[in-house]
Short mmCIF file of C-alpha atoms in Angstrom, two decimals:
data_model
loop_
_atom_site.label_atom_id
_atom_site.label_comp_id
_atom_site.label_asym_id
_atom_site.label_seq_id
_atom_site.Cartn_x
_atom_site.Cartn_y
_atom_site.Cartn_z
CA UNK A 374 0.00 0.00 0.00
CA UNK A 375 2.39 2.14 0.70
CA UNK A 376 4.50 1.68 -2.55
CA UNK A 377 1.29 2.60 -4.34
CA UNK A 378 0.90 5.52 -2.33
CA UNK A 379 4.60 6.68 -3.33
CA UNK A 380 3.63 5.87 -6.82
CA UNK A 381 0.30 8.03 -6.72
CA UNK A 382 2.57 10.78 -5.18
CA UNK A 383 5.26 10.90 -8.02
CA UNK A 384 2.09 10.91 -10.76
CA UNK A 385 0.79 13.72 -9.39
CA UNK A 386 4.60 15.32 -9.32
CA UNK A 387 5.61 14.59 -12.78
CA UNK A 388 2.01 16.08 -13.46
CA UNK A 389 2.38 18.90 -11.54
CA UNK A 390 5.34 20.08 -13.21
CA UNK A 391 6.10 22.21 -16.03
CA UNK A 392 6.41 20.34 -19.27
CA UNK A 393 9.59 20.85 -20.66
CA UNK A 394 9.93 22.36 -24.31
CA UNK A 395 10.68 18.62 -26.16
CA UNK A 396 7.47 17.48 -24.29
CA UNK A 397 5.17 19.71 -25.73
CA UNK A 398 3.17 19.12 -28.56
CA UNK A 399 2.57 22.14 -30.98
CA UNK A 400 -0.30 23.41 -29.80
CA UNK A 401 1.01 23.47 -26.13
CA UNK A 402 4.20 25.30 -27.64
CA UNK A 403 2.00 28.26 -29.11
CA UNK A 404 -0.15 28.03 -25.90
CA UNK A 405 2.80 29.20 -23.95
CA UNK A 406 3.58 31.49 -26.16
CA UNK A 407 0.20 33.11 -26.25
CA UNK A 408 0.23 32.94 -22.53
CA UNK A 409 3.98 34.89 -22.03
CA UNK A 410 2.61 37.89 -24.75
CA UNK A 411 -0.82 38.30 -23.08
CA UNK A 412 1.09 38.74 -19.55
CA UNK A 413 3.54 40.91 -20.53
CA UNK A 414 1.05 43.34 -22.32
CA UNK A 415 -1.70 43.17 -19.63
CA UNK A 416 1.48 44.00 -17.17
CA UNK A 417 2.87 46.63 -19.32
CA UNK A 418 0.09 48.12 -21.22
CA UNK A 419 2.16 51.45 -22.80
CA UNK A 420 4.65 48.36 -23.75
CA UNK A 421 5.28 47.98 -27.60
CA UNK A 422 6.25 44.82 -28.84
CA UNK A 423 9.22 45.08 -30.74
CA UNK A 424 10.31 41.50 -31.94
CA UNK A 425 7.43 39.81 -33.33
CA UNK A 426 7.76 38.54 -37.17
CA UNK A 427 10.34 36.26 -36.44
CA UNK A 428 7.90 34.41 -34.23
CA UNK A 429 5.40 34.42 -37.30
CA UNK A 430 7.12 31.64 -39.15
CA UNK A 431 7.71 29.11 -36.29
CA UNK A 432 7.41 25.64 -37.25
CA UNK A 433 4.78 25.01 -34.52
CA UNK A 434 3.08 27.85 -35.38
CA UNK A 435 2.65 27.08 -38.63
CA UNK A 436 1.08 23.94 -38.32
CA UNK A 437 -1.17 25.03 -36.15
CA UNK A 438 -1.88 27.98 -38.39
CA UNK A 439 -2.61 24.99 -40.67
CA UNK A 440 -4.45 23.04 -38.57
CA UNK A 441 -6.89 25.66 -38.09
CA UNK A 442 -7.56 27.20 -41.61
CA UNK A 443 -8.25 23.50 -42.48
CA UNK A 444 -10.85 23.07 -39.81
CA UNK A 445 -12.52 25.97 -40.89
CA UNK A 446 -12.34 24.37 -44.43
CA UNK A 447 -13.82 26.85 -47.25
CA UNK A 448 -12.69 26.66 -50.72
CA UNK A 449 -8.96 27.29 -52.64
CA UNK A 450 -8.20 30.77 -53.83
CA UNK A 451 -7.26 32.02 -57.43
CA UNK A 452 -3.88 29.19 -57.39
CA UNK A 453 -6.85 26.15 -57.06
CA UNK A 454 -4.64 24.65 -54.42
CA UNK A 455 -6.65 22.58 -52.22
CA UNK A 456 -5.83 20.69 -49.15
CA UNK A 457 -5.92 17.63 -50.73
CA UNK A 458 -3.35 19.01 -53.07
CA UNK A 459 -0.98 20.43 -50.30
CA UNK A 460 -1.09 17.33 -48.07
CA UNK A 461 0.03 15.25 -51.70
CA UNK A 462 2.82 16.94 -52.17
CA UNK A 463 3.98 17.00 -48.48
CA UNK A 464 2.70 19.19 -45.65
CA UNK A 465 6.01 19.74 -43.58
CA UNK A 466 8.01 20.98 -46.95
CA UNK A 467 4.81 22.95 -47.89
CA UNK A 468 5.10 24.81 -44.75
CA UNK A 469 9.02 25.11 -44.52
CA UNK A 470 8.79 26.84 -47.65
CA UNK A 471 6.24 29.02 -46.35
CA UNK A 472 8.57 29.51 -43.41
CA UNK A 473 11.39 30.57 -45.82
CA UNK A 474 10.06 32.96 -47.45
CA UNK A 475 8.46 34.63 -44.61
CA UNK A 476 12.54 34.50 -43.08
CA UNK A 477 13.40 35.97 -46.55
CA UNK A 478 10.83 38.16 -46.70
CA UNK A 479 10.34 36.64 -50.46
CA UNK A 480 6.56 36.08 -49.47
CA UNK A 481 4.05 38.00 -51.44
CA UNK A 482 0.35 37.37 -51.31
CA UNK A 483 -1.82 36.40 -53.97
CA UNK A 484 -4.73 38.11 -55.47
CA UNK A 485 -7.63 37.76 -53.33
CA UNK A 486 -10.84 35.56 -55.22
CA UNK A 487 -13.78 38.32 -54.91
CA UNK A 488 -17.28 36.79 -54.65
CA UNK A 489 -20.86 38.27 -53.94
CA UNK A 490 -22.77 36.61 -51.66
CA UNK A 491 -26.37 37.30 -50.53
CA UNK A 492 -27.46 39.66 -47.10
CA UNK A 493 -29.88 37.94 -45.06
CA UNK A 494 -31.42 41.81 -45.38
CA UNK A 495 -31.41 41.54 -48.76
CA UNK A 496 -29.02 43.21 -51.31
CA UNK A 497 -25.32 41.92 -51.57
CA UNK A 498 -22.23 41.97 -50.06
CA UNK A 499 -18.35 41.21 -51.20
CA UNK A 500 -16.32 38.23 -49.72
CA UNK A 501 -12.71 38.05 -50.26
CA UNK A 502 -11.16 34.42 -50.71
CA UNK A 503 -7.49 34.40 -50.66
CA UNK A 504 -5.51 31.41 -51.19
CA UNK A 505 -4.93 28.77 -48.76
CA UNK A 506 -1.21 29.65 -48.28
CA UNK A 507 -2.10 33.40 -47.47
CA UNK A 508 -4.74 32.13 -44.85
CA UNK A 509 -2.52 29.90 -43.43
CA UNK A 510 -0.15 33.07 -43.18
CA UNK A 511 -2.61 35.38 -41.61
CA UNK A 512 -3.72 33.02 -39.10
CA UNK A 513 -0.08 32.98 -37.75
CA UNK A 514 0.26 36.38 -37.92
CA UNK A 515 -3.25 36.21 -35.68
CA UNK A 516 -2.10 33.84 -33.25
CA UNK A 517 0.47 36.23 -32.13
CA UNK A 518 -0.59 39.42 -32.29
CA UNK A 519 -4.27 38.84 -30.72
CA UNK A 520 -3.03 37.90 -27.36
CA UNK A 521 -1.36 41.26 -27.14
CA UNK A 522 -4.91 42.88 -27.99
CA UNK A 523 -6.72 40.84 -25.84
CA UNK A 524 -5.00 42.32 -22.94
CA UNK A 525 -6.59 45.64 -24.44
CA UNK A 526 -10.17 45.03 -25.32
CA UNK A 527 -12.95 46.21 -23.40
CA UNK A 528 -15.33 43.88 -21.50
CA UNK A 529 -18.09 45.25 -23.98
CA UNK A 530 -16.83 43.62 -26.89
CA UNK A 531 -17.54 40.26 -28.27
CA UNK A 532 -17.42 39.55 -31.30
CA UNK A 533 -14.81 37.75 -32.70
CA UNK A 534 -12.79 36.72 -29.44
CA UNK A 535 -11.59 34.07 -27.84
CA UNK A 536 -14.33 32.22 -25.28
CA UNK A 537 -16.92 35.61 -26.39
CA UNK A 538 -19.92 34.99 -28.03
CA UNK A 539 -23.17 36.72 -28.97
CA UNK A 540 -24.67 34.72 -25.84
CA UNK A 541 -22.78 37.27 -23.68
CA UNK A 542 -23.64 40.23 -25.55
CA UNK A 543 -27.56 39.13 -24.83
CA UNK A 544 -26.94 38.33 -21.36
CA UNK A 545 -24.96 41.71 -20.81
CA UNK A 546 -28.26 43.66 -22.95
CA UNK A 547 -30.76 41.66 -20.25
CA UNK A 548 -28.75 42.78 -17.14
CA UNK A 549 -28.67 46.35 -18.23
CA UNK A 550 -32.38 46.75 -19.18
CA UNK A 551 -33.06 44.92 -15.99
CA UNK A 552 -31.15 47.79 -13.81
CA UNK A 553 -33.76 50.51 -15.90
CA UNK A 554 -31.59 51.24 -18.82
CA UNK A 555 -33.83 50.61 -21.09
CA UNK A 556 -33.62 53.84 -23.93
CA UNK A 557 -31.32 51.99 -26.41
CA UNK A 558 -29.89 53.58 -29.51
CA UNK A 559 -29.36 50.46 -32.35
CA UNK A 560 -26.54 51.11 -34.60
CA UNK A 561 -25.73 50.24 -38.02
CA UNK A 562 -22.53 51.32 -39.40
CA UNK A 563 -22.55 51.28 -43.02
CA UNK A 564 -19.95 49.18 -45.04
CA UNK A 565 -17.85 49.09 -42.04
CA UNK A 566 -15.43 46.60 -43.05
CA UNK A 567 -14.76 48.14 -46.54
CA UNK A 568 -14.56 52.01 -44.69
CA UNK A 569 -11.59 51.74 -42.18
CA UNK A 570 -9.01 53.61 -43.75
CA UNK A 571 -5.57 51.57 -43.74
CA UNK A 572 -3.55 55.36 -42.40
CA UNK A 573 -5.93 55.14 -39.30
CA UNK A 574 -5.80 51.54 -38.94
CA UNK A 575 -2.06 50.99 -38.86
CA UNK A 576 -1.28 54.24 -36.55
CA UNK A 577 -3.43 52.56 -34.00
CA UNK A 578 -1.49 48.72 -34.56
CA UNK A 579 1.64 51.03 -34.22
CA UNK A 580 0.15 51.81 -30.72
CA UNK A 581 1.36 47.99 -29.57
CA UNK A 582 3.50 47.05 -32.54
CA UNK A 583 6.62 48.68 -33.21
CA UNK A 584 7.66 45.72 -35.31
CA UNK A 585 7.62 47.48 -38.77
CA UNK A 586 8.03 44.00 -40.43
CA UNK A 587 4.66 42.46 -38.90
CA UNK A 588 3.07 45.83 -40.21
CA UNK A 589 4.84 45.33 -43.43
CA UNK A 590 2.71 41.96 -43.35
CA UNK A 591 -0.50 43.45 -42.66
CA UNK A 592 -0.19 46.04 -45.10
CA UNK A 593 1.00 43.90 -48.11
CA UNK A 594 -2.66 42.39 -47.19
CA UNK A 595 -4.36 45.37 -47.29
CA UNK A 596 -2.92 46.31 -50.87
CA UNK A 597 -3.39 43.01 -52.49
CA UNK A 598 -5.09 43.05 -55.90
CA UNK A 599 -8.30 41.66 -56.27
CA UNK A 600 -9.31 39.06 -58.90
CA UNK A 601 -13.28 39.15 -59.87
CA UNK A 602 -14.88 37.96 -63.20
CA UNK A 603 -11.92 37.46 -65.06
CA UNK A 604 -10.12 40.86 -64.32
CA UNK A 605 -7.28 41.67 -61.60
CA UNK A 606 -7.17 45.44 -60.23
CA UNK A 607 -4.29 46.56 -58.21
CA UNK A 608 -4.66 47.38 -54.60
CA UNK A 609 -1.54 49.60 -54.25
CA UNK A 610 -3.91 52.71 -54.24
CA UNK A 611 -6.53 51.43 -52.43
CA UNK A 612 -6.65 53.27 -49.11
CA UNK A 613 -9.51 52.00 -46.85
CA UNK A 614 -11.14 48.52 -46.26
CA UNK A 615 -10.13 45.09 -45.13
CA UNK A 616 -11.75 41.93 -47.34
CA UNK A 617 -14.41 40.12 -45.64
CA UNK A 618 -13.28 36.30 -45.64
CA UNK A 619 -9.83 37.42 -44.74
CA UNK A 620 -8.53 35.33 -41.45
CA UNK A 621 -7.40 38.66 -40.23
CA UNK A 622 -9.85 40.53 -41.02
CA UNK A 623 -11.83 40.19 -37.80
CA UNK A 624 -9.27 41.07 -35.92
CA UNK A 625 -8.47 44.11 -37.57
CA UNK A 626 -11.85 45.35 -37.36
CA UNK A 627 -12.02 44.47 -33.62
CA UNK A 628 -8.64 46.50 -33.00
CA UNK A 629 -9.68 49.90 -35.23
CA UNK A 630 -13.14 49.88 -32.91
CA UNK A 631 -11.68 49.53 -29.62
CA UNK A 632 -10.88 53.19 -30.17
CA UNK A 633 -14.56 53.69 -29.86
CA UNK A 634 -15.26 51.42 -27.16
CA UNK A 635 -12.13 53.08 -24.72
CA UNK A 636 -13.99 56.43 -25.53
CA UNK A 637 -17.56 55.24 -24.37
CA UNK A 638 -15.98 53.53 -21.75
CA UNK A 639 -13.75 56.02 -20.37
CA UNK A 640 -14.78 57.24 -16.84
CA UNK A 641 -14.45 60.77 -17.83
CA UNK A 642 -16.30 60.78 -20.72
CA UNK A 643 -19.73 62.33 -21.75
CA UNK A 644 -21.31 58.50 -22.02
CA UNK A 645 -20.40 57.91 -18.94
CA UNK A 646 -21.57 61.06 -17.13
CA UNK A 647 -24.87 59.59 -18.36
CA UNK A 648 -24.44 56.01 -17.72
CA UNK A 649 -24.36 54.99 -20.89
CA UNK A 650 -23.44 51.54 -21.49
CA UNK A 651 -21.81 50.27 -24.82
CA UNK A 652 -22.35 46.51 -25.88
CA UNK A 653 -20.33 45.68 -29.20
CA UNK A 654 -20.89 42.54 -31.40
CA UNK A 655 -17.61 43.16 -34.04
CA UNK A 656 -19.49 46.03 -36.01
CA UNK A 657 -22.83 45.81 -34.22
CA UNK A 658 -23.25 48.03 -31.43
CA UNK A 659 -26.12 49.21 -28.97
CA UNK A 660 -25.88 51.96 -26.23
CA UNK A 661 -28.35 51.94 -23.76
CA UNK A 662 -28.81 53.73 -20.41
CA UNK A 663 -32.09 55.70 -18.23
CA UNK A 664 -31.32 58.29 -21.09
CA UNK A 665 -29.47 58.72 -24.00
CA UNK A 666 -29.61 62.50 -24.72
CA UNK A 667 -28.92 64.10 -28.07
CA UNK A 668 -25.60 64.95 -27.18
CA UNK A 669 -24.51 61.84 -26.41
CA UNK A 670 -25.47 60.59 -29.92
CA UNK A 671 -23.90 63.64 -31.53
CA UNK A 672 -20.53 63.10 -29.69
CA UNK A 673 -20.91 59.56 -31.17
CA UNK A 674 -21.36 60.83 -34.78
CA UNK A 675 -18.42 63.01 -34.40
CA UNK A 676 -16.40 60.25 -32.99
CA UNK A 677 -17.17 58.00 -35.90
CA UNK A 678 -16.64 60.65 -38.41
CA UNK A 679 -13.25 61.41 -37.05
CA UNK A 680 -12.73 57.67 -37.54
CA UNK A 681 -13.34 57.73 -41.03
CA UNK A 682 -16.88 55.99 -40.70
CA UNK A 683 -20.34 56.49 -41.00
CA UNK A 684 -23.50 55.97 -39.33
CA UNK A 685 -26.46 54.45 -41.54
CA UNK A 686 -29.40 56.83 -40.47
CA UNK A 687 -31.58 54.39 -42.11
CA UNK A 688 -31.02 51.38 -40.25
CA UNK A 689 -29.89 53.13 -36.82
CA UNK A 690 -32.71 54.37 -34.36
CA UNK A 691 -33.58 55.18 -30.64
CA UNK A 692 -35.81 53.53 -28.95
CA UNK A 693 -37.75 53.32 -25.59
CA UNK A 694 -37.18 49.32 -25.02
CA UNK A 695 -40.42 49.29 -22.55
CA UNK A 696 -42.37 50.89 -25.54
CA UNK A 697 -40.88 49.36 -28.74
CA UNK A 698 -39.37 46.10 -29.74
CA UNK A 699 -35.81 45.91 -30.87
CA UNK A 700 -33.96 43.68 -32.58
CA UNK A 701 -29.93 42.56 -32.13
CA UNK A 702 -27.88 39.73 -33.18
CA UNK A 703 -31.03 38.10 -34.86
CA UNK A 704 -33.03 38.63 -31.21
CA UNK A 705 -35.76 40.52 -30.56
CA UNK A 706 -36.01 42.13 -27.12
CA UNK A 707 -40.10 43.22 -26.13
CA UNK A 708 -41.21 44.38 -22.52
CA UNK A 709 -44.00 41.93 -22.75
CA UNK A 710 -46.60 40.92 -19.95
CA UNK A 711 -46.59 37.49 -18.01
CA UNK A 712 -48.97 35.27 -19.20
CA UNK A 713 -49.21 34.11 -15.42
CA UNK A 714 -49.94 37.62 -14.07
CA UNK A 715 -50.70 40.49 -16.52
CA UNK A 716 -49.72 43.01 -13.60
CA UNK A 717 -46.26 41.55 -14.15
CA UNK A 718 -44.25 42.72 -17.55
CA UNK A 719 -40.66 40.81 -18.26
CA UNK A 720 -38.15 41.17 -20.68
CA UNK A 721 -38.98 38.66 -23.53
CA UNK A 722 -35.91 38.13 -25.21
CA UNK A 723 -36.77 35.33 -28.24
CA UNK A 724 -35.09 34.28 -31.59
CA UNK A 725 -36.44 37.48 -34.21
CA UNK A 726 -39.14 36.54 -37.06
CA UNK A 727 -36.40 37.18 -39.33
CA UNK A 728 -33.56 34.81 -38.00
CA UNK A 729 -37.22 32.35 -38.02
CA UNK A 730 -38.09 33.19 -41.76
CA UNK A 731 -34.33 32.67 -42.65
CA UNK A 732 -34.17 29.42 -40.84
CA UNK A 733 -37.12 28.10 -42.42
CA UNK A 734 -36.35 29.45 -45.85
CA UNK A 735 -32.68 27.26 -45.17
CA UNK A 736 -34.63 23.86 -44.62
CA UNK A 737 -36.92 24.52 -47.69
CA UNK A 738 -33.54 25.19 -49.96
CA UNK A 739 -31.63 22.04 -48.20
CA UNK A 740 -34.73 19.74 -49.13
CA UNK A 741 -35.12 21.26 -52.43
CA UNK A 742 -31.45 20.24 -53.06
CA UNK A 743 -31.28 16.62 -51.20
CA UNK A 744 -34.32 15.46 -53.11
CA UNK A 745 -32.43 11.65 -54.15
CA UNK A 746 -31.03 11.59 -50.37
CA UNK A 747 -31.93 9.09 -48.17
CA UNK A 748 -33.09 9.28 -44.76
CA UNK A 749 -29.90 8.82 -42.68
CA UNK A 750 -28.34 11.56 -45.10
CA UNK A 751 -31.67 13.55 -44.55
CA UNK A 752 -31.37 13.51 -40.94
CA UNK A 753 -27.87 14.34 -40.91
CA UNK A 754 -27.90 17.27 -43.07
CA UNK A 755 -31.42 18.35 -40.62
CA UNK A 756 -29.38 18.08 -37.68
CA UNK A 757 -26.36 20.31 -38.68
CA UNK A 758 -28.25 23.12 -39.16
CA UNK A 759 -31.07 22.74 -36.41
CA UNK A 760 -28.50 21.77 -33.50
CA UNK A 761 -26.70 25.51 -34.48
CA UNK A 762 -29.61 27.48 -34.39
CA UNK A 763 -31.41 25.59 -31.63
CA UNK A 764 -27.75 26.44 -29.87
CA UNK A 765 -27.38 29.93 -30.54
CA UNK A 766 -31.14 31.11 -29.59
CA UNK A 767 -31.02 29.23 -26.44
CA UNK A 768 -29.80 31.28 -23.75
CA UNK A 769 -30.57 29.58 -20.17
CA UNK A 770 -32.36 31.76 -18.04
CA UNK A 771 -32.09 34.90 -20.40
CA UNK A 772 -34.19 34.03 -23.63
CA UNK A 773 -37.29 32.23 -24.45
CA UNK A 774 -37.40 29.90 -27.53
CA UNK A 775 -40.39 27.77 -26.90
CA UNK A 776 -43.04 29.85 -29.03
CA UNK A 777 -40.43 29.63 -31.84
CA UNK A 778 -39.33 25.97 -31.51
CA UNK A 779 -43.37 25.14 -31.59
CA UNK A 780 -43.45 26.73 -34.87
CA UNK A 781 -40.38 25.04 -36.00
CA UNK A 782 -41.78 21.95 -35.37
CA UNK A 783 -45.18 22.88 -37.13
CA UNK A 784 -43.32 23.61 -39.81
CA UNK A 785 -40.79 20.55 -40.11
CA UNK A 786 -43.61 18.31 -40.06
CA UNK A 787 -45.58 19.80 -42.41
CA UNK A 788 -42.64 20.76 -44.83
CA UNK A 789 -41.56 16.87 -44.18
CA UNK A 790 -45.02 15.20 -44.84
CA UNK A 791 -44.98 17.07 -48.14
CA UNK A 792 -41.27 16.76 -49.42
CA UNK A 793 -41.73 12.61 -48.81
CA UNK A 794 -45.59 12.71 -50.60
CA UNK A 795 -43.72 14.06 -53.39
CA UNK A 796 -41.60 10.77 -54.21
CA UNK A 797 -43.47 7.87 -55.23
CA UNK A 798 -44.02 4.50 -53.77
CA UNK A 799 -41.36 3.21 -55.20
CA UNK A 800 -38.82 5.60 -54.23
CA UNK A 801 -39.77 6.29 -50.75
CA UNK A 802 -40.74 3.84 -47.77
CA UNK A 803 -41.74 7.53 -46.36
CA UNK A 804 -44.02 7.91 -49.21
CA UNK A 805 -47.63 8.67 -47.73
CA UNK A 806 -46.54 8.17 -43.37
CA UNK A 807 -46.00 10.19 -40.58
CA UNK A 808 -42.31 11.21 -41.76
CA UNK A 809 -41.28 13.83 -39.49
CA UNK A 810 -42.31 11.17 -36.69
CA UNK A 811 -40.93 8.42 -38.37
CA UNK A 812 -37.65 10.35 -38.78
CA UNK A 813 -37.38 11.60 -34.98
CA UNK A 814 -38.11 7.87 -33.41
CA UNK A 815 -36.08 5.85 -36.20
CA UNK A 816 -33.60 7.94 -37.38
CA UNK A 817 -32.93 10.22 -35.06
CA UNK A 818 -33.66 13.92 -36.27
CA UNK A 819 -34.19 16.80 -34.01
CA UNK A 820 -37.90 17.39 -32.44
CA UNK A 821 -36.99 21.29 -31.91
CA UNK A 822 -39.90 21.25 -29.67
CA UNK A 823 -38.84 18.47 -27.02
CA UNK A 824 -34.78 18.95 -27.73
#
């Protein structure tokens, strides 16, 4: 017993220590890294970090870079190099020649693939695809420099950031209507990603990097020519914007605002004279406090302006919350009475008839285009997109989703009942049953009623 005891004892030990360097796979590896930056700046935060690029084309770094782009999959860029066709020839030399010419400084990006993809509002908007080697790049360049920005950013953004989420940004919007806060002005900055002007943006990455080859990196991005339709166009004069489908681009976007959100949040400013509270989903934003006087929003036009960006009067409005509805992050937020107690009113915070309309039109399309599936396949394809909405409108103990699962579910059986009386006999053992039932109890699909 009391070998087994010493044994137990030097487990826990060799657990309890450190890895050393040799031990550690490559994710550990940049995981110590991230950890040493984020210290240092959230110690020194007038620090600038001087000696950076070199760290860019690490061998673990890389691969993890790699790992990560991959897992996101999305398609190749303009060079139609896939992963399939990197892993053929050989991942390790496809990296250590990435590695080389990033030591070289050889590496040039690629055009970026432009493609217009539809606005769940309606209208269009540009994505940027660049190739896999470029995201592979930026997504390095990410993994170092975010931890240093991290240690910056305000507790009222989340977009975009490590263990953030939209959830928060609900939960924070509940807590401050439930303190009385509840005149909100909603937001909409118009094109913000292709408006940040790249003189603006790089002064304020100058403010923690005084690396001038990691913003050498980030501006060769920002200049690289666009492909679209057959035609290239230089990006050497292009002076504001950051592609959407960029790895980077996120980030960047994240950094230029947080000169808005240290304003707001500043103790001596004007929003905070008036309580006003800031909550920031990436280019999404709502204030809200007891009252938001004029002011206030014309300190926040100026501020933008001076930024190089514009409010879309259109879209943005102020609004009594206990009065009027409003909608954020595909919620809608009503002061609504209890259907317990009518002398009661709550805040009824439930998935928006939008984000419903969108998610219904997305299982019409899917079925439309899995016709010849069968139902294993069927289910599975279901699932994907029902477990991620089901998981992003559920918010224990801050939003209600019953009302809009029960019309889910309406409509999945009906919309199922009719899709599999479509096929004949032959085709379908469906044909003519209870499908949506016969699909939840056999195969397995979502009820997003009972889930």
């Amino acid at each position: 017993m009391k070998e087994e005891s010493n044994q137990q004892n030097s487990q826990k030990a060799i657990e309890g220590r450190q890895k050393k360097r040799c031990e550690m796979n490559s994710r550990e590896r940049l995981q110590q890294l991230q950890r040493k930056l984020y210290l240092k700046a959230k110690q020194a935060p007038e620090y600038k970090f001087y000696i950076l690029y070199d760290k860019v084309f690490l061998d673990y770094v890389l691969k993890e870079s790699y790992r990560i782009v991959k897992s996101r999959g999305g398609g190749a860029g303009i060079d139609n190099v896939g992963f399939q066709e990197i892993e053929a020839i050989g991942l390790e030399s496809y990296l250590s020649e990435i590695a080389d010419q990033l030591r070289s400084r050889r590496y040039r990006p690629a055009a970026i693939k432009r493609v217009w993809i539809a606005k769940a509002t309606g209208g269009r908007r540009p994505l940027g695809i660049p190739t896999i080697r470029d995201r592979i790049v930026q997504a390095a360049c990410k993994l170092i420099i975010e931890p240093i920005f991290e240690a910056d950013f305000e507790d009222s953004s989340y977009g975009f950031r490590p263990k953030r989420s939209a959830h928060g940004a609900i939960k924070a919007i509940k807590r401050h209507l439930q303190s009385g806060k509840s005149e909100v002005y909603d937001a909409d900055l118009r094109g913000y990603f292709d408006s940040i002007p790249h003189d603006k943006l790089l002064k304020v990455l100058s403010e923690r990097i005084s690396d001038k080859r990691i913003l050498w990196l980030i501006k060769l991005w920002l200049k690289a020519p666009v492909y679209e339709d057959g035609n290239y166009s230089s990006g050497k004069k292009r002076k504001a914007g950051t592609p959407q489908g960029g790895v980077l681009s996120p980030l960047l976007a994240n950094i230029y605002l947080h000169l808005l959100d240290r304003i707001v949040n500043n103790p001596k400013s004007v929003f905070a004279r008036y309580g006003i509270e800031l909550i920031r989903y990436a280019d999404d934003f709502i204030l809200m406090g007891h009252l938001i006087p004029e002011m206030v929003l014309n300190r926040l036009h100026e501020l933008l302006r001076r930024m190089g960006l514009r409010i879309n009067p259109e879209k943005s409005k102020r609004v009594n919350a206990k009065e009027s509805p409003f909608d954020f992050l595909g919620y809608t937020v009503r002061y609504d009475r209890s259907i317990y107690d009518t002398r009661k009113r709550f805040w009824h915070i439930k998935p928006s008839e939008a984000s419903q309309r969108r998610m219904r039109q997305s299982i019409n399309m899917l079925l439309k285009r899995i016709g010849h599936y069968g139902p294993d396949d069927v289910v599975r394809s279901l699932n994907e997109r029902l477990r991620g909405w089901l998981n992003y409108y559920d918010i224990p103990g801050v939003s209600y989703t019953k009302i809009a699962r029960r019309k889910l579910n309406w409509y999945m059986r009906h919309r199922l009942n009719r899709y599999y009386n479509r096929k004949s006999q032959r085709k379908s053992r469906l044909y003519r049953q209870q499908a949506f039932k016969i699909l939840v109890d056999k195969y397995g699909l979502i009820d997003p009623l009972y889930c």
